[in-house]
């Protein structure tokens, strides 16, 4: 579960022991909200810039060789007159020229063959589905506090703390939560976890198979990601059993990878499609709210309770050539950043038990810093792949100037305009404060982050599936046209930050059904 990133700007401060009053002798806490993340480009590491160009020129050796060979080949042919070409081919003096021409031709054919054989097959996104729970599971902020009080699991200080978090969370009054979490008994059981998983996963998959007109037995690759609920048999096995999928399906179950696991799962599915041509892959992204509910009084562990809500997405990918015409998007780039080698990043979000032996996610005070560093690294690596040449040139000029002059005389670093690289942005809907800071650092407009803000308000933080609810919002508004580029950005525990870039294959018309926004789209956007 990657609820940690929803809290990128929240810090719990122990204020010590109350010396007087009715709470004398008890520990007191305050919530300190950091209003700014670290500026991403104040200290750019050239290592990550070079890494981005390494991705860019992965096959450039072939593309550079071909023009050179064509030029040499043309020069050789051009050196022989048209009238004398046939005659020279039969003369002994022309044997050297003929051998040279044939050698160049052989190298050219070989280079083209290697290039086309090593070039990745295109990966198409046929369609996706996002689960929309029943209306009876809607919980407003007032309902949340009232139900928390009635459950008897929290003291007054914990209730007040959660109420303060909700007020600034950016979450609306129509999000969904399992009712079992408010029951007096323990809801973090395998039975409750499996029940919630069956509801959200099968709901999303049923919708996906209906939309794509694909039978479950046609799927050759299945990737499921759920961070904190990992039963045995696995969730992927549960899906195979429910839909009676074929016996040779390639099944994977990813756990403990946080809110960015949805992009990791797509990356794994893409690699498997490269090794298994003419195939379908299904990627399921979800998190179990009830199983991960924290019933204790540790403030840092209470924060995820306020942000996370029910949700699930299912995505159908294909590498079949005939799916070119019906696909919605083509996969362009995936860039993954992992900061787990650093101890602070590794322990920034840590699952453990509190003093009462209740399990929960412990949020480190270093989360803001390590999260900003991971975001900066990922964006720096992605830049060379997507930014136009003019933006990259300006970026390098200011970077070199800062390197040469340094100190106080250095000019302010140039922030590349990512609006020139993408038409649409789907930034993980973590929290209002996190979205505010990302918008400020990347200089995005309100329109650019509209899908993320509205998803946070309507559905809350649904973990790894949130970027798909955001794309559903864009499609519902008929914003996506042919050739548009969509950037999905997610971050999670570890600490990880991942990006995925899609290109629209056609204009996406407003859906009439099977979209979680259908019943409320006319009310959005709203002022937050």
Short mmCIF file of N, CA and C in Angstrom, two decimals, residues 113-231:
data_model
loop_
_atom_site.label_atom_id
_atom_site.label_comp_id
_atom_site.label_asym_id
_atom_site.label_seq_id
_atom_site.Cartn_x
_atom_site.Cartn_y
_atom_site.Cartn_z
N UNK A 113 18.23 -5.84 -40.79
CA UNK A 113 17.64 -7.04 -40.19
C UNK A 113 17.79 -7.03 -38.67
N UNK A 114 19.01 -6.70 -38.19
CA UNK A 114 19.24 -6.65 -36.75
C UNK A 114 18.36 -5.60 -36.10
N UNK A 115 18.22 -4.45 -36.74
CA UNK A 115 17.41 -3.37 -36.16
C UNK A 115 15.95 -3.79 -36.01
N UNK A 116 15.38 -4.32 -37.08
CA UNK A 116 13.96 -4.68 -37.02
C UNK A 116 13.71 -5.89 -36.12
N UNK A 117 14.70 -6.79 -36.01
CA UNK A 117 14.53 -7.93 -35.12
C UNK A 117 14.65 -7.53 -33.65
N UNK A 118 15.49 -6.52 -33.35
CA UNK A 118 15.68 -6.11 -31.97
C UNK A 118 14.71 -5.03 -31.54
N UNK A 119 14.02 -4.41 -32.48
CA UNK A 119 13.08 -3.35 -32.13
C UNK A 119 11.90 -3.93 -31.36
N UNK A 120 11.54 -3.33 -30.23
CA UNK A 120 10.42 -3.86 -29.45
C UNK A 120 9.12 -3.85 -30.23
N UNK A 121 8.32 -4.87 -30.02
CA UNK A 121 7.00 -4.89 -30.63
C UNK A 121 6.13 -3.83 -29.97
N UNK A 122 5.25 -3.20 -30.74
CA UNK A 122 4.37 -2.20 -30.12
C UNK A 122 3.40 -2.85 -29.13
N UNK A 123 3.16 -2.15 -28.03
CA UNK A 123 2.21 -2.60 -27.01
C UNK A 123 1.01 -1.68 -27.04
N UNK A 124 -0.15 -2.25 -27.26
CA UNK A 124 -1.37 -1.46 -27.38
C UNK A 124 -2.23 -1.62 -26.12
N UNK A 125 -2.85 -0.52 -25.72
CA UNK A 125 -3.84 -0.55 -24.66
C UNK A 125 -5.21 -0.59 -25.31
N UNK A 126 -5.86 -1.75 -25.24
CA UNK A 126 -7.17 -1.91 -25.89
C UNK A 126 -8.22 -1.09 -25.14
N UNK A 127 -8.32 -1.28 -23.84
CA UNK A 127 -9.27 -0.53 -23.01
C UNK A 127 -8.96 -0.81 -21.55
N UNK A 128 -9.63 -0.09 -20.67
CA UNK A 128 -9.45 -0.30 -19.23
C UNK A 128 -10.79 -0.07 -18.54
N UNK A 129 -10.88 -0.56 -17.31
CA UNK A 129 -12.09 -0.42 -16.51
C UNK A 129 -11.73 -0.06 -15.08
N UNK A 130 -12.56 0.78 -14.46
CA UNK A 130 -12.38 1.17 -13.06
C UNK A 130 -13.64 0.81 -12.28
N UNK A 131 -13.44 0.11 -11.18
CA UNK A 131 -14.58 -0.34 -10.38
C UNK A 131 -15.23 0.82 -9.65
N UNK A 132 -16.56 0.87 -9.71
CA UNK A 132 -17.33 1.87 -8.98
C UNK A 132 -18.21 1.15 -7.97
N UNK A 133 -17.93 1.28 -6.67
CA UNK A 133 -18.70 0.58 -5.63
C UNK A 133 -20.16 1.03 -5.59
N UNK A 134 -20.97 0.28 -4.87
CA UNK A 134 -22.38 0.62 -4.71
C UNK A 134 -22.52 1.90 -3.88
N UNK A 135 -23.62 2.62 -4.13
CA UNK A 135 -23.85 3.88 -3.42
C UNK A 135 -23.98 3.70 -1.92
N UNK A 136 -24.39 2.53 -1.49
CA UNK A 136 -24.56 2.30 -0.05
C UNK A 136 -23.23 2.34 0.70
N UNK A 137 -22.11 2.29 -0.03
CA UNK A 137 -20.79 2.34 0.60
C UNK A 137 -20.20 3.75 0.62
N UNK A 138 -20.97 4.74 0.16
CA UNK A 138 -20.49 6.11 0.20
C UNK A 138 -20.34 6.59 1.64
N UNK A 139 -19.25 7.32 1.89
CA UNK A 139 -18.99 7.83 3.24
C UNK A 139 -18.53 9.29 3.12
N UNK A 140 -19.30 10.20 3.70
CA UNK A 140 -18.89 11.60 3.74
C UNK A 140 -17.89 11.80 4.87
N UNK A 141 -17.30 12.97 4.92
CA UNK A 141 -16.34 13.25 6.00
C UNK A 141 -17.02 13.22 7.37
N UNK A 142 -18.23 13.73 7.42
CA UNK A 142 -18.99 13.69 8.68
C UNK A 142 -19.32 12.25 9.07
N UNK A 143 -19.74 11.46 8.08
CA UNK A 143 -20.02 10.05 8.35
C UNK A 143 -18.78 9.33 8.85
N UNK A 144 -17.65 9.65 8.25
CA UNK A 144 -16.39 9.02 8.63
C UNK A 144 -16.13 9.22 10.13
N UNK A 145 -16.22 10.46 10.58
CA UNK A 145 -15.94 10.75 12.00
C UNK A 145 -17.00 10.12 12.90
N UNK A 146 -18.25 10.19 12.49
CA UNK A 146 -19.33 9.62 13.30
C UNK A 146 -19.18 8.11 13.44
N UNK A 147 -18.89 7.44 12.34
CA UNK A 147 -18.72 5.98 12.38
C UNK A 147 -17.47 5.60 13.17
N UNK A 148 -16.42 6.41 13.07
CA UNK A 148 -15.21 6.13 13.83
C UNK A 148 -15.48 6.23 15.33
N UNK A 149 -16.30 7.18 15.72
CA UNK A 149 -16.66 7.32 17.14
C UNK A 149 -17.48 6.13 17.62
N UNK A 150 -18.44 5.71 16.80
CA UNK A 150 -19.32 4.61 17.18
C UNK A 150 -18.60 3.27 17.22
N UNK A 151 -17.52 3.15 16.46
CA UNK A 151 -16.82 1.87 16.42
C UNK A 151 -16.14 1.55 17.75
N UNK A 152 -15.86 2.57 18.53
CA UNK A 152 -15.21 2.36 19.81
C UNK A 152 -13.74 2.02 19.72
N UNK A 153 -13.12 2.18 18.56
CA UNK A 153 -11.72 1.81 18.38
C UNK A 153 -10.76 2.96 18.64
N UNK A 154 -11.27 4.20 18.72
CA UNK A 154 -10.40 5.36 18.82
C UNK A 154 -10.79 6.22 20.02
N UNK A 155 -9.79 6.83 20.65
CA UNK A 155 -10.07 7.77 21.72
C UNK A 155 -10.37 9.15 21.12
N UNK A 156 -10.72 10.10 21.96
CA UNK A 156 -11.13 11.42 21.49
C UNK A 156 -10.00 12.14 20.77
N UNK A 157 -8.78 11.99 21.28
CA UNK A 157 -7.64 12.65 20.64
C UNK A 157 -7.42 12.12 19.22
N UNK A 158 -7.59 10.81 19.04
CA UNK A 158 -7.42 10.22 17.71
C UNK A 158 -8.53 10.67 16.77
N UNK A 159 -9.76 10.78 17.29
CA UNK A 159 -10.88 11.25 16.47
C UNK A 159 -10.63 12.68 16.01
N UNK A 160 -10.19 13.52 16.93
CA UNK A 160 -9.93 14.92 16.59
C UNK A 160 -8.79 15.04 15.58
N UNK A 161 -7.79 14.21 15.75
CA UNK A 161 -6.65 14.22 14.82
C UNK A 161 -7.11 13.86 13.40
N UNK A 162 -7.91 12.80 13.26
CA UNK A 162 -8.39 12.39 11.95
C UNK A 162 -9.30 13.46 11.33
N UNK A 163 -10.07 14.11 12.15
CA UNK A 163 -10.95 15.17 11.66
C UNK A 163 -10.14 16.32 11.07
N UNK A 164 -9.04 16.69 11.71
CA UNK A 164 -8.18 17.75 11.20
C UNK A 164 -7.55 17.35 9.87
N UNK A 165 -7.12 16.11 9.75
CA UNK A 165 -6.52 15.64 8.50
C UNK A 165 -7.54 15.69 7.37
N UNK A 166 -8.76 15.23 7.62
CA UNK A 166 -9.79 15.20 6.58
C UNK A 166 -10.12 16.58 6.06
N UNK A 167 -10.08 17.58 6.91
CA UNK A 167 -10.47 18.92 6.50
C UNK A 167 -9.56 19.50 5.43
N UNK A 168 -8.30 19.10 5.41
CA UNK A 168 -7.34 19.62 4.43
C UNK A 168 -6.91 18.56 3.42
N UNK A 169 -7.59 17.44 3.37
CA UNK A 169 -7.15 16.32 2.53
C UNK A 169 -7.48 16.50 1.05
N UNK A 170 -8.50 17.30 0.73
CA UNK A 170 -8.96 17.41 -0.65
C UNK A 170 -9.93 16.33 -1.04
N UNK A 171 -10.34 15.49 -0.08
CA UNK A 171 -11.28 14.40 -0.34
C UNK A 171 -12.71 14.91 -0.13
N UNK A 172 -13.61 14.49 -1.02
CA UNK A 172 -15.00 14.93 -0.95
C UNK A 172 -15.85 14.05 -0.08
N UNK A 173 -17.17 14.15 -0.28
CA UNK A 173 -18.13 13.45 0.57
C UNK A 173 -18.81 12.27 -0.12
N UNK A 174 -18.22 11.78 -1.23
CA UNK A 174 -18.85 10.67 -1.94
C UNK A 174 -17.88 9.52 -2.19
N UNK A 175 -16.86 9.42 -1.38
CA UNK A 175 -15.91 8.32 -1.54
C UNK A 175 -16.48 7.05 -0.92
N UNK A 176 -15.82 5.92 -1.16
CA UNK A 176 -16.37 4.62 -0.78
C UNK A 176 -15.45 3.90 0.21
N UNK A 177 -16.08 3.28 1.21
CA UNK A 177 -15.33 2.50 2.20
C UNK A 177 -16.15 1.28 2.60
N UNK A 178 -15.47 0.15 2.89
CA UNK A 178 -16.20 -1.04 3.36
C UNK A 178 -16.81 -0.77 4.73
N UNK A 179 -18.04 -1.22 4.93
CA UNK A 179 -18.72 -0.99 6.20
C UNK A 179 -18.11 -1.80 7.34
N UNK A 180 -17.41 -2.86 7.00
CA UNK A 180 -16.89 -3.74 8.05
C UNK A 180 -15.84 -3.07 8.92
N UNK A 181 -15.20 -2.01 8.43
CA UNK A 181 -14.14 -1.37 9.21
C UNK A 181 -14.70 -0.65 10.43
N UNK A 182 -16.00 -0.39 10.43
CA UNK A 182 -16.60 0.31 11.56
C UNK A 182 -17.17 -0.65 12.60
N UNK A 183 -17.09 -1.93 12.32
CA UNK A 183 -17.60 -2.90 13.27
C UNK A 183 -16.68 -2.97 14.49
N UNK A 184 -17.22 -3.24 15.68
CA UNK A 184 -16.38 -3.31 16.89
C UNK A 184 -15.32 -4.40 16.82
N UNK A 185 -15.61 -5.49 16.13
CA UNK A 185 -14.63 -6.58 16.07
C UNK A 185 -13.55 -6.27 15.04
N UNK A 186 -12.53 -7.11 15.01
CA UNK A 186 -11.40 -6.94 14.11
C UNK A 186 -11.82 -7.20 12.66
N UNK A 187 -11.51 -6.23 11.78
CA UNK A 187 -11.87 -6.39 10.36
C UNK A 187 -10.66 -6.79 9.52
N UNK A 188 -9.46 -6.79 10.12
CA UNK A 188 -8.24 -7.12 9.37
C UNK A 188 -8.03 -8.63 9.33
N UNK A 189 -9.01 -9.34 8.82
CA UNK A 189 -8.93 -10.79 8.72
C UNK A 189 -8.80 -11.21 7.27
N UNK A 190 -8.30 -12.42 7.05
CA UNK A 190 -8.18 -12.93 5.69
C UNK A 190 -9.56 -13.04 5.03
N UNK A 191 -10.57 -13.38 5.80
CA UNK A 191 -11.92 -13.51 5.25
C UNK A 191 -12.42 -12.18 4.71
N UNK A 192 -12.27 -11.12 5.51
CA UNK A 192 -12.72 -9.81 5.07
C UNK A 192 -11.87 -9.31 3.90
N UNK A 193 -10.57 -9.60 3.94
CA UNK A 193 -9.71 -9.18 2.85
C UNK A 193 -10.09 -9.84 1.54
N UNK A 194 -10.35 -11.14 1.58
CA UNK A 194 -10.75 -11.86 0.36
C UNK A 194 -12.11 -11.39 -0.13
N UNK A 195 -13.01 -11.08 0.80
CA UNK A 195 -14.34 -10.62 0.39
C UNK A 195 -14.24 -9.29 -0.34
N UNK A 196 -13.47 -8.37 0.19
CA UNK A 196 -13.30 -7.07 -0.48
C UNK A 196 -12.58 -7.23 -1.81
N UNK A 197 -11.55 -8.09 -1.83
CA UNK A 197 -10.80 -8.31 -3.07
C UNK A 197 -11.71 -8.89 -4.16
N UNK A 198 -12.54 -9.84 -3.81
CA UNK A 198 -13.45 -10.43 -4.79
C UNK A 198 -14.40 -9.39 -5.35
N UNK A 199 -14.90 -8.51 -4.48
CA UNK A 199 -15.86 -7.49 -4.92
C UNK A 199 -15.25 -6.53 -5.92
N UNK A 200 -14.11 -5.94 -5.57
CA UNK A 200 -13.55 -4.89 -6.43
C UNK A 200 -12.86 -5.47 -7.67
N UNK A 201 -12.15 -6.58 -7.51
CA UNK A 201 -11.41 -7.14 -8.65
C UNK A 201 -12.36 -7.74 -9.68
N UNK A 202 -13.29 -8.55 -9.25
CA UNK A 202 -14.22 -9.16 -10.20
C UNK A 202 -15.13 -8.11 -10.83
N UNK A 203 -15.46 -7.07 -10.06
CA UNK A 203 -16.26 -6.00 -10.62
C UNK A 203 -15.55 -5.29 -11.76
N UNK A 204 -14.26 -5.01 -11.58
CA UNK A 204 -13.48 -4.34 -12.63
C UNK A 204 -13.25 -5.26 -13.83
N UNK A 205 -12.94 -6.53 -13.57
CA UNK A 205 -12.67 -7.46 -14.67
C UNK A 205 -13.91 -7.78 -15.48
N UNK A 206 -15.04 -7.93 -14.82
CA UNK A 206 -16.29 -8.18 -15.56
C UNK A 206 -16.55 -7.05 -16.54
N UNK A 207 -16.34 -5.83 -16.09
CA UNK A 207 -16.55 -4.66 -16.95
C UNK A 207 -15.53 -4.63 -18.09
N UNK A 208 -14.28 -4.98 -17.78
CA UNK A 208 -13.23 -4.97 -18.81
C UNK A 208 -13.53 -5.98 -19.91
N UNK A 209 -13.85 -7.21 -19.53
CA UNK A 209 -14.12 -8.23 -20.54
C UNK A 209 -15.34 -7.88 -21.39
N UNK A 210 -16.32 -7.22 -20.78
CA UNK A 210 -17.50 -6.80 -21.53
C UNK A 210 -17.16 -5.70 -22.52
N UNK A 211 -16.36 -4.73 -22.10
CA UNK A 211 -16.00 -3.61 -22.96
C UNK A 211 -15.14 -4.06 -24.14
N UNK A 212 -14.21 -4.98 -23.87
CA UNK A 212 -13.24 -5.38 -24.90
C UNK A 212 -13.71 -6.57 -25.74
N UNK A 213 -14.79 -7.19 -25.33
CA UNK A 213 -15.31 -8.38 -26.03
C UNK A 213 -14.21 -9.45 -26.14
N UNK A 214 -13.57 -9.69 -25.00
CA UNK A 214 -12.50 -10.69 -24.91
C UNK A 214 -12.90 -11.72 -23.86
N UNK A 215 -12.70 -12.98 -24.17
CA UNK A 215 -12.99 -14.04 -23.21
C UNK A 215 -11.81 -14.20 -22.25
N UNK A 216 -12.08 -14.54 -21.00
CA UNK A 216 -10.98 -14.76 -20.05
C UNK A 216 -9.98 -15.81 -20.53
N UNK A 217 -10.43 -16.80 -21.27
CA UNK A 217 -9.52 -17.84 -21.77
C UNK A 217 -8.59 -17.33 -22.86
N UNK A 218 -8.89 -16.15 -23.42
CA UNK A 218 -8.02 -15.58 -24.45
C UNK A 218 -6.80 -14.88 -23.85
N UNK A 219 -6.83 -14.66 -22.56
CA UNK A 219 -5.74 -13.92 -21.89
C UNK A 219 -4.58 -14.86 -21.60
N UNK A 220 -3.40 -14.47 -22.06
CA UNK A 220 -2.22 -15.31 -21.85
C UNK A 220 -1.32 -14.85 -20.72
N UNK A 221 -1.48 -13.59 -20.28
CA UNK A 221 -0.62 -13.02 -19.25
C UNK A 221 -1.50 -12.27 -18.24
N UNK A 222 -1.29 -12.51 -16.96
CA UNK A 222 -2.06 -11.85 -15.90
C UNK A 222 -1.09 -11.32 -14.85
N UNK A 223 -1.18 -10.01 -14.58
CA UNK A 223 -0.36 -9.38 -13.56
C UNK A 223 -1.28 -8.65 -12.58
N UNK A 224 -1.17 -8.99 -11.30
CA UNK A 224 -1.98 -8.36 -10.26
C UNK A 224 -1.05 -7.68 -9.26
N UNK A 225 -1.38 -6.45 -8.87
CA UNK A 225 -0.60 -5.79 -7.83
C UNK A 225 -1.52 -5.31 -6.71
N UNK A 226 -1.17 -5.71 -5.50
CA UNK A 226 -1.86 -5.28 -4.28
C UNK A 226 -0.79 -5.24 -3.20
N UNK A 227 -0.58 -4.10 -2.60
CA UNK A 227 0.61 -3.92 -1.79
C UNK A 227 0.61 -4.70 -0.48
N UNK A 228 -0.45 -4.57 0.33
CA UNK A 228 -0.40 -5.12 1.67
C UNK A 228 -1.25 -6.36 1.90
N UNK A 229 -2.13 -6.69 0.99
CA UNK A 229 -2.93 -7.91 1.15
C UNK A 229 -2.44 -8.95 0.15
N UNK A 230 -1.73 -9.95 0.67
CA UNK A 230 -1.14 -10.98 -0.19
C UNK A 230 -1.41 -12.37 0.39
N UNK A 231 -2.62 -12.89 0.15
CA UNK A 231 -3.00 -14.19 0.72
C UNK A 231 -2.37 -15.34 -0.06
#
